[in-house]
Amino acid sequence: MDQVRNPLAGIDDPTAHQLRLLLTLAEELHFGRAASKLHLTQPALSQQIRSLEDRLGVELFHRTSRRVELTAAGQAVLVAARNVVDAADYLRNIVRRIASGSERLRLGVCESFAAVPPARGVIAALTDSNPVPGPDVRVLDRLTDLLSALESGEIDAAFTHLPVPEHLHSEPLSIEPRVVCVSSDDPLASRTSVRLADLADHRVISLVPPTFRAGHDFWAASPRPDGTPVRYAAHQGSSFQSVLSTVSLGGVIVFVPAVTASLYPRPDLHYLHVEDLTECTFGVVWNPRNPALAKINALRAGVSSYRARSSNEYISNSRLAG
């Protein structure tokens, strides 16, 4: 019969270290092998197990000169011991990730639009609410890089112009016109605005590859209102700047957010208002399958804070204007 001790005899809860020793001994059922595996001396292991038994008030092992066996109480304790050890390991890993910065919200933004006010505003709101360590902002070259980083888990969320693939969640932040960028040598550059029909003879670079059809069509303004087929330009540039440089050489155009005109003013380029082209939306997107719920909740809070701040600034400016 298992020896049962006074359950009030222990004055302290067992430590995770002692429970880890228990699990190892239960696996080896040999003090010598278990001690070697744990890098302890056999007397030290025996003392720790005896201390654990005293704390729990039960005998965990039958010991003889020839064998070691778990008692019924020992068998019953194993599952709980494993849960405690696993929880201790989980806690340790969380602390290590926080210390290494991996618990920071990782935000991606295209190099071409890192200066867009909504992106800077949300980042500022996140930094104000959690200045240490604050968000980890990673600047990437293209929308496709952002989407790939989201899918792989390299980043938690991204600032980008919509549309994005349907399985991603998006929070719109601002709306602006789309304009067309043409070479300064193009005959259209002398005009202040055009219609899509005026661009029918121009080849178009879409900012999104054809693998994402909805985005590819949107940034090529396809289909056209009059049914004219879009003529695509083959461009494999690795950056937004390379797209603009290709356009500057003539014969090729690209539709871009209106903010591009102020971010990339170049003497070899001209930006034109397109009268019959719909607007575009800038927002923040993330994968709803992201398991880091705390990070996404922090992002949502940052977006809400930015929206409230922007609304207050709009109200204040309106009052000043009045």
PDB file of C-alpha atoms in Angstrom:
ATOM      1  CA  MET A   1       0.000   0.000   0.000  1.00  0.00           C
ATOM      2  CA  ASP A   2       1.275   3.464  -0.873  1.00  0.00           C
ATOM      3  CA  GLN A   3       2.473   5.434   2.094  1.00  0.00           C
ATOM      4  CA  VAL A   4       0.286   8.503   2.631  1.00  0.00           C
ATOM      5  CA  ARG A   5       1.731  11.392   4.573  1.00  0.00           C
ATOM      6  CA  ASN A   6       0.151  14.390   6.191  1.00  0.00           C
ATOM      7  CA  PRO A   7      -0.981  16.575   3.260  1.00  0.00           C
ATOM      8  CA  LEU A   8      -0.369  19.649   5.425  1.00  0.00           C
ATOM      9  CA  ALA A   9       3.224  18.703   6.010  1.00  0.00           C
ATOM     10  CA  GLY A  10       4.524  20.627   2.971  1.00  0.00           C
ATOM     11  CA  ILE A  11       4.912  24.346   3.583  1.00  0.00           C
ATOM     12  CA  ASP A  12       5.610  25.301  -0.039  1.00  0.00           C
ATOM     13  CA  ASP A  13       4.212  24.411  -3.444  1.00  0.00           C
ATOM     14  CA  PRO A  14       6.443  22.172  -5.550  1.00  0.00           C
ATOM     15  CA  THR A  15       8.682  24.002  -7.988  1.00  0.00           C
ATOM     16  CA  ALA A  16       8.611  23.480 -11.735  1.00  0.00           C
ATOM     17  CA  HIS A  17      12.210  22.296 -11.429  1.00  0.00           C
ATOM     18  CA  GLN A  18      11.228  19.540  -9.009  1.00  0.00           C
ATOM     19  CA  LEU A  19       8.363  18.474 -11.256  1.00  0.00           C
ATOM     20  CA  ARG A  20      10.754  18.348 -14.193  1.00  0.00           C
ATOM     21  CA  LEU A  21      12.966  15.990 -12.158  1.00  0.00           C
ATOM     22  CA  LEU A  22       9.916  13.881 -11.359  1.00  0.00           C
ATOM     23  CA  LEU A  23       9.050  13.514 -15.040  1.00  0.00           C
ATOM     24  CA  THR A  24      12.581  12.493 -15.953  1.00  0.00           C
ATOM     25  CA  LEU A  25      12.785   9.904 -13.176  1.00  0.00           C
ATOM     26  CA  ALA A  26       9.352   8.568 -14.124  1.00  0.00           C
ATOM     27  CA  GLU A  27      10.636   8.112 -17.659  1.00  0.00           C
ATOM     28  CA  GLU A  28      13.910   6.410 -16.716  1.00  0.00           C
ATOM     29  CA  LEU A  29      12.796   4.574 -13.524  1.00  0.00           C
ATOM     30  CA  HIS A  30      16.449   4.554 -12.540  1.00  0.00           C
ATOM     31  CA  PHE A  31      18.091   7.159 -10.307  1.00  0.00           C
ATOM     32  CA  GLY A  32      21.495   6.781 -11.911  1.00  0.00           C
ATOM     33  CA  ARG A  33      20.307   7.223 -15.509  1.00  0.00           C
ATOM     34  CA  ALA A  34      17.921  10.042 -14.590  1.00  0.00           C
ATOM     35  CA  ALA A  35      20.651  11.878 -12.640  1.00  0.00           C
ATOM     36  CA  SER A  36      23.041  11.569 -15.590  1.00  0.00           C
ATOM     37  CA  LYS A  37      20.391  12.884 -17.996  1.00  0.00           C
ATOM     38  CA  LEU A  38      19.708  15.811 -15.682  1.00  0.00           C
ATOM     39  CA  HIS A  39      23.417  16.508 -15.069  1.00  0.00           C
ATOM     40  CA  LEU A  40      22.966  15.918 -11.339  1.00  0.00           C
ATOM     41  CA  THR A  41      24.564  13.581  -8.863  1.00  0.00           C
ATOM     42  CA  GLN A  42      22.420  10.657  -7.787  1.00  0.00           C
ATOM     43  CA  PRO A  43      22.267  11.799  -4.129  1.00  0.00           C
ATOM     44  CA  ALA A  44      21.186  15.294  -5.247  1.00  0.00           C
ATOM     45  CA  LEU A  45      18.368  13.870  -7.375  1.00  0.00           C
ATOM     46  CA  SER A  46      17.257  11.565  -4.574  1.00  0.00           C
ATOM     47  CA  GLN A  47      17.172  14.500  -2.165  1.00  0.00           C
ATOM     48  CA  GLN A  48      15.098  16.616  -4.553  1.00  0.00           C
ATOM     49  CA  ILE A  49      12.562  13.818  -5.090  1.00  0.00           C
ATOM     50  CA  ARG A  50      12.308  13.278  -1.354  1.00  0.00           C
ATOM     51  CA  SER A  51      11.716  17.017  -0.887  1.00  0.00           C
ATOM     52  CA  LEU A  52       8.996  16.926  -3.530  1.00  0.00           C
ATOM     53  CA  GLU A  53       7.294  14.024  -1.789  1.00  0.00           C
ATOM     54  CA  ASP A  54       7.411  15.929   1.478  1.00  0.00           C
ATOM     55  CA  ARG A  55       5.822  18.953  -0.151  1.00  0.00           C
ATOM     56  CA  LEU A  56       3.051  16.910  -1.772  1.00  0.00           C
ATOM     57  CA  GLY A  57       2.520  14.707   1.251  1.00  0.00           C
ATOM     58  CA  VAL A  58       2.614  11.454  -0.730  1.00  0.00           C
ATOM     59  CA  GLU A  59       5.179   8.886  -1.727  1.00  0.00           C
ATOM     60  CA  LEU A  60       5.740   9.022  -5.493  1.00  0.00           C
ATOM     61  CA  PHE A  61       8.131   6.094  -5.995  1.00  0.00           C
ATOM     62  CA  HIS A  62       8.682   2.631  -4.538  1.00  0.00           C
ATOM     63  CA  ARG A  63      12.430   2.225  -4.101  1.00  0.00           C
ATOM     64  CA  THR A  64      14.302  -1.007  -3.676  1.00  0.00           C
ATOM     65  CA  SER A  65      17.935  -1.884  -4.198  1.00  0.00           C
ATOM     66  CA  ARG A  66      17.055  -3.346  -7.579  1.00  0.00           C
ATOM     67  CA  ARG A  67      14.263  -1.224  -9.037  1.00  0.00           C
ATOM     68  CA  VAL A  68      12.282   2.007  -8.901  1.00  0.00           C
ATOM     69  CA  GLU A  69       8.539   2.054  -9.567  1.00  0.00           C
ATOM     70  CA  LEU A  70       5.892   4.754  -9.595  1.00  0.00           C
ATOM     71  CA  THR A  71       3.278   4.476  -6.879  1.00  0.00           C
ATOM     72  CA  ALA A  72      -0.402   4.976  -7.653  1.00  0.00           C
ATOM     73  CA  ALA A  73      -0.044   8.517  -6.298  1.00  0.00           C
ATOM     74  CA  GLY A  74       2.957   9.062  -8.543  1.00  0.00           C
ATOM     75  CA  GLN A  75       0.981   7.931 -11.574  1.00  0.00           C
ATOM     76  CA  ALA A  76      -1.834  10.318 -10.657  1.00  0.00           C
ATOM     77  CA  VAL A  77       0.542  13.262 -10.263  1.00  0.00           C
ATOM     78  CA  LEU A  78       2.272  12.829 -13.640  1.00  0.00           C
ATOM     79  CA  VAL A  79      -0.378  14.490 -15.827  1.00  0.00           C
ATOM     80  CA  ALA A  80      -0.605  17.555 -13.583  1.00  0.00           C
ATOM     81  CA  ALA A  81       3.187  17.711 -13.360  1.00  0.00           C
ATOM     82  CA  ARG A  82       3.456  17.697 -17.145  1.00  0.00           C
ATOM     83  CA  ASN A  83       0.894  20.520 -17.395  1.00  0.00           C
ATOM     84  CA  VAL A  84       2.833  22.639 -14.891  1.00  0.00           C
ATOM     85  CA  VAL A  85       6.157  22.062 -16.647  1.00  0.00           C
ATOM     86  CA  ASP A  86       4.639  22.859 -20.040  1.00  0.00           C
ATOM     87  CA  ALA A  87       3.123  26.057 -18.625  1.00  0.00           C
ATOM     88  CA  ALA A  88       6.493  27.057 -17.162  1.00  0.00           C
ATOM     89  CA  ASP A  89       8.163  26.463 -20.534  1.00  0.00           C
ATOM     90  CA  TYR A  90       5.470  28.514 -22.270  1.00  0.00           C
ATOM     91  CA  LEU A  91       5.965  31.379 -19.822  1.00  0.00           C
ATOM     92  CA  ARG A  92       9.719  31.268 -20.313  1.00  0.00           C
ATOM     93  CA  ASN A  93       9.310  31.393 -24.098  1.00  0.00           C
ATOM     94  CA  ILE A  94       6.987  34.409 -23.864  1.00  0.00           C
ATOM     95  CA  VAL A  95       9.528  36.284 -21.754  1.00  0.00           C
ATOM     96  CA  ARG A  96      12.308  35.408 -24.173  1.00  0.00           C
ATOM     97  CA  ARG A  97      10.250  36.619 -27.143  1.00  0.00           C
ATOM     98  CA  ILE A  98       9.442  39.877 -25.379  1.00  0.00           C
ATOM     99  CA  ALA A  99      13.106  40.362 -24.501  1.00  0.00           C
ATOM    100  CA  SER A 100      14.139  39.732 -28.110  1.00  0.00           C
ATOM    101  CA  GLY A 101      11.448  42.046 -29.474  1.00  0.00           C
ATOM    102  CA  SER A 102       9.494  39.345 -31.330  1.00  0.00           C
ATOM    103  CA  GLU A 103       6.312  40.328 -29.477  1.00  0.00           C
ATOM    104  CA  ARG A 104       6.371  43.707 -31.233  1.00  0.00           C
ATOM    105  CA  LEU A 105       3.696  44.390 -33.815  1.00  0.00           C
ATOM    106  CA  ARG A 106       5.449  43.981 -37.179  1.00  0.00           C
ATOM    107  CA  LEU A 107       4.122  46.427 -39.764  1.00  0.00           C
ATOM    108  CA  GLY A 108       5.010  46.460 -43.448  1.00  0.00           C
ATOM    109  CA  VAL A 109       4.736  49.436 -45.772  1.00  0.00           C
ATOM    110  CA  CYS A 110       5.811  49.953 -49.356  1.00  0.00           C
ATOM    111  CA  GLU A 111       8.777  52.266 -49.752  1.00  0.00           C
ATOM    112  CA  SER A 112       6.774  54.349 -52.196  1.00  0.00           C
ATOM    113  CA  PHE A 113       4.065  55.215 -49.661  1.00  0.00           C
ATOM    114  CA  ALA A 114       5.840  55.148 -46.302  1.00  0.00           C
ATOM    115  CA  ALA A 115       5.246  58.898 -46.017  1.00  0.00           C
ATOM    116  CA  VAL A 116       1.471  58.696 -46.513  1.00  0.00           C
ATOM    117  CA  PRO A 117      -0.144  60.569 -43.563  1.00  0.00           C
ATOM    118  CA  PRO A 118      -2.527  57.747 -42.459  1.00  0.00           C
ATOM    119  CA  ALA A 119       0.372  55.279 -42.162  1.00  0.00           C
ATOM    120  CA  ARG A 120       2.442  57.755 -40.176  1.00  0.00           C
ATOM    121  CA  GLY A 121      -0.585  58.622 -38.052  1.00  0.00           C
ATOM    122  CA  VAL A 122      -1.378  55.030 -37.081  1.00  0.00           C
ATOM    123  CA  ILE A 123       2.293  54.313 -36.351  1.00  0.00           C
ATOM    124  CA  ALA A 124       2.425  57.422 -34.156  1.00  0.00           C
ATOM    125  CA  ALA A 125      -0.716  56.298 -32.289  1.00  0.00           C
ATOM    126  CA  LEU A 126       0.782  52.848 -31.711  1.00  0.00           C
ATOM    127  CA  THR A 127       4.047  54.358 -30.507  1.00  0.00           C
ATOM    128  CA  ASP A 128       2.255  56.734 -28.130  1.00  0.00           C
ATOM    129  CA  SER A 129       0.244  53.898 -26.581  1.00  0.00           C
ATOM    130  CA  ASN A 130       3.214  51.549 -26.265  1.00  0.00           C
ATOM    131  CA  PRO A 131       6.464  53.523 -26.629  1.00  0.00           C
ATOM    132  CA  VAL A 132       8.636  50.595 -25.484  1.00  0.00           C
ATOM    133  CA  PRO A 133       9.264  48.643 -27.597  1.00  0.00           C
ATOM    134  CA  GLY A 134       6.738  50.135 -30.063  1.00  0.00           C
ATOM    135  CA  PRO A 135       5.892  48.739 -33.520  1.00  0.00           C
ATOM    136  CA  ASP A 136       8.541  47.214 -35.758  1.00  0.00           C
ATOM    137  CA  VAL A 137       8.113  48.928 -39.151  1.00  0.00           C
ATOM    138  CA  ARG A 138       9.584  47.169 -42.174  1.00  0.00           C
ATOM    139  CA  VAL A 139       9.831  48.994 -45.502  1.00  0.00           C
ATOM    140  CA  LEU A 140       9.398  46.760 -48.556  1.00  0.00           C
ATOM    141  CA  ASP A 141       9.588  47.501 -52.266  1.00  0.00           C
ATOM    142  CA  ARG A 142       6.269  46.389 -53.725  1.00  0.00           C
ATOM    143  CA  LEU A 143       2.702  45.380 -52.900  1.00  0.00           C
ATOM    144  CA  THR A 144       3.567  41.813 -53.867  1.00  0.00           C
ATOM    145  CA  ASP A 145       6.351  41.833 -51.272  1.00  0.00           C
ATOM    146  CA  LEU A 146       3.868  42.986 -48.633  1.00  0.00           C
ATOM    147  CA  LEU A 147       1.364  40.286 -49.518  1.00  0.00           C
ATOM    148  CA  SER A 148       4.047  37.592 -49.503  1.00  0.00           C
ATOM    149  CA  ALA A 149       5.305  38.780 -46.111  1.00  0.00           C
ATOM    150  CA  LEU A 150       1.756  38.661 -44.729  1.00  0.00           C
ATOM    151  CA  GLU A 151       1.182  35.139 -46.028  1.00  0.00           C
ATOM    152  CA  SER A 152       4.468  33.851 -44.600  1.00  0.00           C
ATOM    153  CA  GLY A 153       3.952  35.502 -41.208  1.00  0.00           C
ATOM    154  CA  GLU A 154       7.023  37.693 -41.640  1.00  0.00           C
ATOM    155  CA  ILE A 155       4.839  40.714 -40.813  1.00  0.00           C
ATOM    156  CA  ASP A 156       1.570  40.997 -38.897  1.00  0.00           C
ATOM    157  CA  ALA A 157      -0.053  43.755 -40.950  1.00  0.00           C
ATOM    158  CA  ALA A 158       0.644  46.072 -43.866  1.00  0.00           C
ATOM    159  CA  PHE A 159      -0.217  49.567 -45.030  1.00  0.00           C
ATOM    160  CA  THR A 160      -1.195  49.540 -48.684  1.00  0.00           C
ATOM    161  CA  HIS A 161      -3.658  50.737 -51.263  1.00  0.00           C
ATOM    162  CA  LEU A 162      -6.609  48.447 -51.849  1.00  0.00           C
ATOM    163  CA  PRO A 163      -7.779  46.108 -53.254  1.00  0.00           C
ATOM    164  CA  VAL A 164      -6.058  43.152 -51.625  1.00  0.00           C
ATOM    165  CA  PRO A 165      -6.931  39.422 -51.810  1.00  0.00           C
ATOM    166  CA  GLU A 166     -10.333  38.667 -50.311  1.00  0.00           C
ATOM    167  CA  HIS A 167      -9.057  36.434 -47.514  1.00  0.00           C
ATOM    168  CA  LEU A 168      -7.244  39.415 -45.945  1.00  0.00           C
ATOM    169  CA  HIS A 169      -9.027  41.811 -43.618  1.00  0.00           C
ATOM    170  CA  SER A 170      -8.733  45.499 -44.482  1.00  0.00           C
ATOM    171  CA  GLU A 171      -9.450  48.694 -42.553  1.00  0.00           C
ATOM    172  CA  PRO A 172      -9.764  51.733 -44.868  1.00  0.00           C
ATOM    173  CA  LEU A 173      -7.944  54.849 -43.677  1.00  0.00           C
ATOM    174  CA  SER A 174      -8.263  57.376 -46.511  1.00  0.00           C
ATOM    175  CA  ILE A 175      -9.631  57.856 -50.017  1.00  0.00           C
ATOM    176  CA  GLU A 176      -7.913  59.779 -52.810  1.00  0.00           C
ATOM    177  CA  PRO A 177      -8.094  60.113 -56.590  1.00  0.00           C
ATOM    178  CA  ARG A 178      -6.108  57.958 -58.964  1.00  0.00           C
ATOM    179  CA  VAL A 179      -4.093  59.908 -61.509  1.00  0.00           C
ATOM    180  CA  VAL A 180      -2.127  58.873 -64.560  1.00  0.00           C
ATOM    181  CA  CYS A 181       1.626  59.334 -64.765  1.00  0.00           C
ATOM    182  CA  VAL A 182       3.027  60.042 -68.228  1.00  0.00           C
ATOM    183  CA  SER A 183       6.388  61.075 -69.612  1.00  0.00           C
ATOM    184  CA  SER A 184       6.956  64.833 -69.673  1.00  0.00           C
ATOM    185  CA  ASP A 185       7.633  64.397 -73.418  1.00  0.00           C
ATOM    186  CA  ASP A 186       4.201  62.890 -74.023  1.00  0.00           C
ATOM    187  CA  PRO A 187       1.806  65.187 -75.983  1.00  0.00           C
ATOM    188  CA  LEU A 188      -0.751  64.709 -73.189  1.00  0.00           C
ATOM    189  CA  ALA A 189       1.623  66.309 -70.678  1.00  0.00           C
ATOM    190  CA  SER A 190       0.532  69.762 -71.825  1.00  0.00           C
ATOM    191  CA  ARG A 191      -3.007  69.109 -70.598  1.00  0.00           C
ATOM    192  CA  THR A 192      -4.402  69.423 -67.077  1.00  0.00           C
ATOM    193  CA  SER A 193      -6.749  66.446 -67.335  1.00  0.00           C
ATOM    194  CA  VAL A 194      -7.640  63.554 -69.626  1.00  0.00           C
ATOM    195  CA  ARG A 195     -10.253  60.846 -70.023  1.00  0.00           C
ATOM    196  CA  LEU A 196      -9.535  57.126 -70.244  1.00  0.00           C
ATOM    197  CA  ALA A 197     -10.361  57.193 -73.955  1.00  0.00           C
ATOM    198  CA  ASP A 198      -7.442  59.590 -74.450  1.00  0.00           C
ATOM    199  CA  LEU A 199      -5.107  56.889 -73.089  1.00  0.00           C
ATOM    200  CA  ALA A 200      -6.275  54.022 -75.295  1.00  0.00           C
ATOM    201  CA  ASP A 201      -3.088  53.989 -77.382  1.00  0.00           C
ATOM    202  CA  HIS A 202      -0.774  53.911 -74.387  1.00  0.00           C
ATOM    203  CA  ARG A 203       0.609  50.708 -72.946  1.00  0.00           C
ATOM    204  CA  VAL A 204      -0.045  50.387 -69.210  1.00  0.00           C
ATOM    205  CA  ILE A 205       2.116  49.122 -66.369  1.00  0.00           C
ATOM    206  CA  SER A 206      -0.058  47.714 -63.594  1.00  0.00           C
ATOM    207  CA  LEU A 207       1.324  48.104 -60.078  1.00  0.00           C
ATOM    208  CA  VAL A 208       0.086  44.575 -59.287  1.00  0.00           C
ATOM    209  CA  PRO A 209       1.088  41.379 -61.137  1.00  0.00           C
ATOM    210  CA  PRO A 210      -1.590  39.384 -63.019  1.00  0.00           C
ATOM    211  CA  THR A 211      -1.439  36.634 -60.400  1.00  0.00           C
ATOM    212  CA  PHE A 212      -3.731  38.885 -58.321  1.00  0.00           C
ATOM    213  CA  ARG A 213      -6.298  39.574 -61.018  1.00  0.00           C
ATOM    214  CA  ALA A 214      -8.544  42.034 -59.137  1.00  0.00           C
ATOM    215  CA  GLY A 215      -5.602  44.229 -58.167  1.00  0.00           C
ATOM    216  CA  HIS A 216      -3.984  43.902 -61.598  1.00  0.00           C
ATOM    217  CA  ASP A 217      -7.159  45.070 -63.355  1.00  0.00           C
ATOM    218  CA  PHE A 218      -7.787  47.889 -60.870  1.00  0.00           C
ATOM    219  CA  TRP A 219      -4.355  49.458 -61.346  1.00  0.00           C
ATOM    220  CA  ALA A 220      -4.616  49.112 -65.131  1.00  0.00           C
ATOM    221  CA  ALA A 221      -8.099  50.709 -65.186  1.00  0.00           C
ATOM    222  CA  SER A 222      -9.480  47.586 -66.840  1.00  0.00           C
ATOM    223  CA  PRO A 223     -12.057  47.230 -68.261  1.00  0.00           C
ATOM    224  CA  ARG A 224     -12.375  50.648 -69.891  1.00  0.00           C
ATOM    225  CA  PRO A 225     -15.827  52.300 -70.025  1.00  0.00           C
ATOM    226  CA  ASP A 226     -16.004  52.049 -73.828  1.00  0.00           C
ATOM    227  CA  GLY A 227     -14.808  48.443 -73.919  1.00  0.00           C
ATOM    228  CA  THR A 228     -11.438  49.297 -75.414  1.00  0.00           C
ATOM    229  CA  PRO A 229      -8.954  46.531 -74.529  1.00  0.00           C
ATOM    230  CA  VAL A 230      -6.085  47.520 -72.277  1.00  0.00           C
ATOM    231  CA  ARG A 231      -2.618  47.263 -73.785  1.00  0.00           C
ATOM    232  CA  TYR A 232      -0.228  46.051 -71.130  1.00  0.00           C
ATOM    233  CA  ALA A 233       3.463  46.852 -70.978  1.00  0.00           C
ATOM    234  CA  ALA A 234       5.835  44.102 -69.929  1.00  0.00           C
ATOM    235  CA  HIS A 235       7.681  45.409 -66.884  1.00  0.00           C
ATOM    236  CA  GLN A 236       9.553  43.359 -64.313  1.00  0.00           C
ATOM    237  CA  GLY A 237      10.998  46.246 -62.306  1.00  0.00           C
ATOM    238  CA  SER A 238      11.911  45.542 -58.726  1.00  0.00           C
ATOM    239  CA  SER A 239      10.823  48.892 -57.294  1.00  0.00           C
ATOM    240  CA  PHE A 240       8.327  51.700 -57.725  1.00  0.00           C
ATOM    241  CA  GLN A 241      11.123  54.016 -58.780  1.00  0.00           C
ATOM    242  CA  SER A 242      11.963  51.676 -61.667  1.00  0.00           C
ATOM    243  CA  VAL A 243       8.327  51.837 -62.805  1.00  0.00           C
ATOM    244  CA  LEU A 244       8.463  55.636 -62.860  1.00  0.00           C
ATOM    245  CA  SER A 245      11.759  55.584 -64.734  1.00  0.00           C
ATOM    246  CA  THR A 246      10.256  53.287 -67.374  1.00  0.00           C
ATOM    247  CA  VAL A 247       7.310  55.660 -67.795  1.00  0.00           C
ATOM    248  CA  SER A 248       9.667  58.623 -68.143  1.00  0.00           C
ATOM    249  CA  LEU A 249      11.145  57.056 -71.298  1.00  0.00           C
ATOM    250  CA  GLY A 250       7.801  57.447 -73.076  1.00  0.00           C
ATOM    251  CA  GLY A 251       5.079  55.314 -74.630  1.00  0.00           C
ATOM    252  CA  VAL A 252       4.100  53.757 -71.311  1.00  0.00           C
ATOM    253  CA  ILE A 253       1.824  55.031 -68.525  1.00  0.00           C
ATOM    254  CA  VAL A 254       0.956  53.984 -64.994  1.00  0.00           C
ATOM    255  CA  PHE A 255      -2.077  54.772 -62.830  1.00  0.00           C
ATOM    256  CA  VAL A 256      -1.057  55.801 -59.328  1.00  0.00           C
ATOM    257  CA  PRO A 257      -2.579  57.299 -56.174  1.00  0.00           C
ATOM    258  CA  ALA A 258      -2.717  61.111 -56.318  1.00  0.00           C
ATOM    259  CA  VAL A 259      -0.296  61.386 -53.393  1.00  0.00           C
ATOM    260  CA  THR A 260       2.421  60.099 -55.729  1.00  0.00           C
ATOM    261  CA  ALA A 261       2.613  63.501 -57.424  1.00  0.00           C
ATOM    262  CA  SER A 262       3.810  65.131 -54.195  1.00  0.00           C
ATOM    263  CA  LEU A 263       5.978  62.203 -53.100  1.00  0.00           C
ATOM    264  CA  TYR A 264       7.723  61.746 -56.467  1.00  0.00           C
ATOM    265  CA  PRO A 265       7.922  65.071 -58.305  1.00  0.00           C
ATOM    266  CA  ARG A 266      10.272  64.577 -61.280  1.00  0.00           C
ATOM    267  CA  PRO A 267      11.019  66.824 -64.239  1.00  0.00           C
ATOM    268  CA  ASP A 268      10.752  63.859 -66.598  1.00  0.00           C
ATOM    269  CA  LEU A 269       7.238  62.934 -65.409  1.00  0.00           C
ATOM    270  CA  HIS A 270       3.824  64.564 -65.460  1.00  0.00           C
ATOM    271  CA  TYR A 271       0.752  63.602 -63.404  1.00  0.00           C
ATOM    272  CA  LEU A 272      -2.686  64.133 -64.909  1.00  0.00           C
ATOM    273  CA  HIS A 273      -6.176  64.071 -63.432  1.00  0.00           C
ATOM    274  CA  VAL A 274      -8.352  61.411 -65.119  1.00  0.00           C
ATOM    275  CA  GLU A 275     -11.939  62.604 -65.250  1.00  0.00           C
ATOM    276  CA  ASP A 276     -13.635  59.193 -65.496  1.00  0.00           C
ATOM    277  CA  LEU A 277     -11.323  57.175 -63.230  1.00  0.00           C
ATOM    278  CA  THR A 278     -12.603  56.027 -59.824  1.00  0.00           C
ATOM    279  CA  GLU A 279     -10.797  56.801 -56.581  1.00  0.00           C
ATOM    280  CA  CYS A 280      -8.548  54.482 -54.599  1.00  0.00           C
ATOM    281  CA  THR A 281      -8.454  53.602 -50.918  1.00  0.00           C
ATOM    282  CA  PHE A 282      -5.452  53.439 -48.620  1.00  0.00           C
ATOM    283  CA  GLY A 283      -5.716  51.180 -45.592  1.00  0.00           C
ATOM    284  CA  VAL A 284      -4.132  48.685 -43.247  1.00  0.00           C
ATOM    285  CA  VAL A 285      -4.577  44.950 -43.861  1.00  0.00           C
ATOM    286  CA  TRP A 286      -3.848  41.766 -41.976  1.00  0.00           C
ATOM    287  CA  ASN A 287      -4.449  38.062 -42.182  1.00  0.00           C
ATOM    288  CA  PRO A 288      -7.395  37.125 -39.913  1.00  0.00           C
ATOM    289  CA  ARG A 289      -5.695  33.754 -39.358  1.00  0.00           C
ATOM    290  CA  ASN A 290      -2.867  35.517 -37.531  1.00  0.00           C
ATOM    291  CA  PRO A 291      -2.670  33.749 -34.123  1.00  0.00           C
ATOM    292  CA  ALA A 292      -1.159  36.818 -32.410  1.00  0.00           C
ATOM    293  CA  LEU A 293      -4.524  38.207 -31.317  1.00  0.00           C
ATOM    294  CA  ALA A 294      -2.967  40.661 -28.852  1.00  0.00           C
ATOM    295  CA  LYS A 295      -0.966  42.280 -31.655  1.00  0.00           C
ATOM    296  CA  ILE A 296      -4.020  42.644 -33.896  1.00  0.00           C
ATOM    297  CA  ASN A 297      -6.040  44.108 -31.031  1.00  0.00           C
ATOM    298  CA  ALA A 298      -3.255  46.645 -30.456  1.00  0.00           C
ATOM    299  CA  LEU A 299      -3.371  47.513 -34.154  1.00  0.00           C
ATOM    300  CA  ARG A 300      -7.146  47.970 -34.054  1.00  0.00           C
ATOM    301  CA  ALA A 301      -6.725  50.281 -31.065  1.00  0.00           C
ATOM    302  CA  GLY A 302      -4.081  52.263 -32.948  1.00  0.00           C
ATOM    303  CA  VAL A 303      -6.391  52.653 -35.958  1.00  0.00           C
ATOM    304  CA  SER A 304      -9.232  53.818 -33.699  1.00  0.00           C
ATOM    305  CA  SER A 305      -6.931  56.293 -31.978  1.00  0.00           C
ATOM    306  CA  TYR A 306      -5.745  57.665 -35.314  1.00  0.00           C
ATOM    307  CA  ARG A 307      -9.317  58.058 -36.565  1.00  0.00           C
ATOM    308  CA  ALA A 308     -10.376  59.855 -33.381  1.00  0.00           C
ATOM    309  CA  ARG A 309      -7.328  62.148 -33.555  1.00  0.00           C
ATOM    310  CA  SER A 310      -7.935  62.900 -37.241  1.00  0.00           C
ATOM    311  CA  SER A 311     -11.580  63.683 -36.547  1.00  0.00           C
ATOM    312  CA  ASN A 312     -10.648  66.048 -33.705  1.00  0.00           C
ATOM    313  CA  GLU A 313      -8.074  67.808 -35.887  1.00  0.00           C
ATOM    314  CA  TYR A 314     -10.681  68.212 -38.643  1.00  0.00           C
ATOM    315  CA  ILE A 315     -13.154  69.702 -36.161  1.00  0.00           C
ATOM    316  CA  SER A 316     -10.520  72.078 -34.755  1.00  0.00           C
ATOM    317  CA  ASN A 317      -9.420  73.213 -38.217  1.00  0.00           C
ATOM    318  CA  SER A 318     -13.057  73.788 -39.211  1.00  0.00           C
ATOM    319  CA  ARG A 319     -13.605  75.964 -36.149  1.00  0.00           C
ATOM    320  CA  LEU A 320     -10.469  77.963 -36.891  1.00  0.00           C
ATOM    321  CA  ALA A 321     -11.576  78.425 -40.498  1.00  0.00           C
ATOM    322  CA  GLY A 322     -14.989  79.573 -39.308  1.00  0.00           C
TER     323      GLY A 322
END
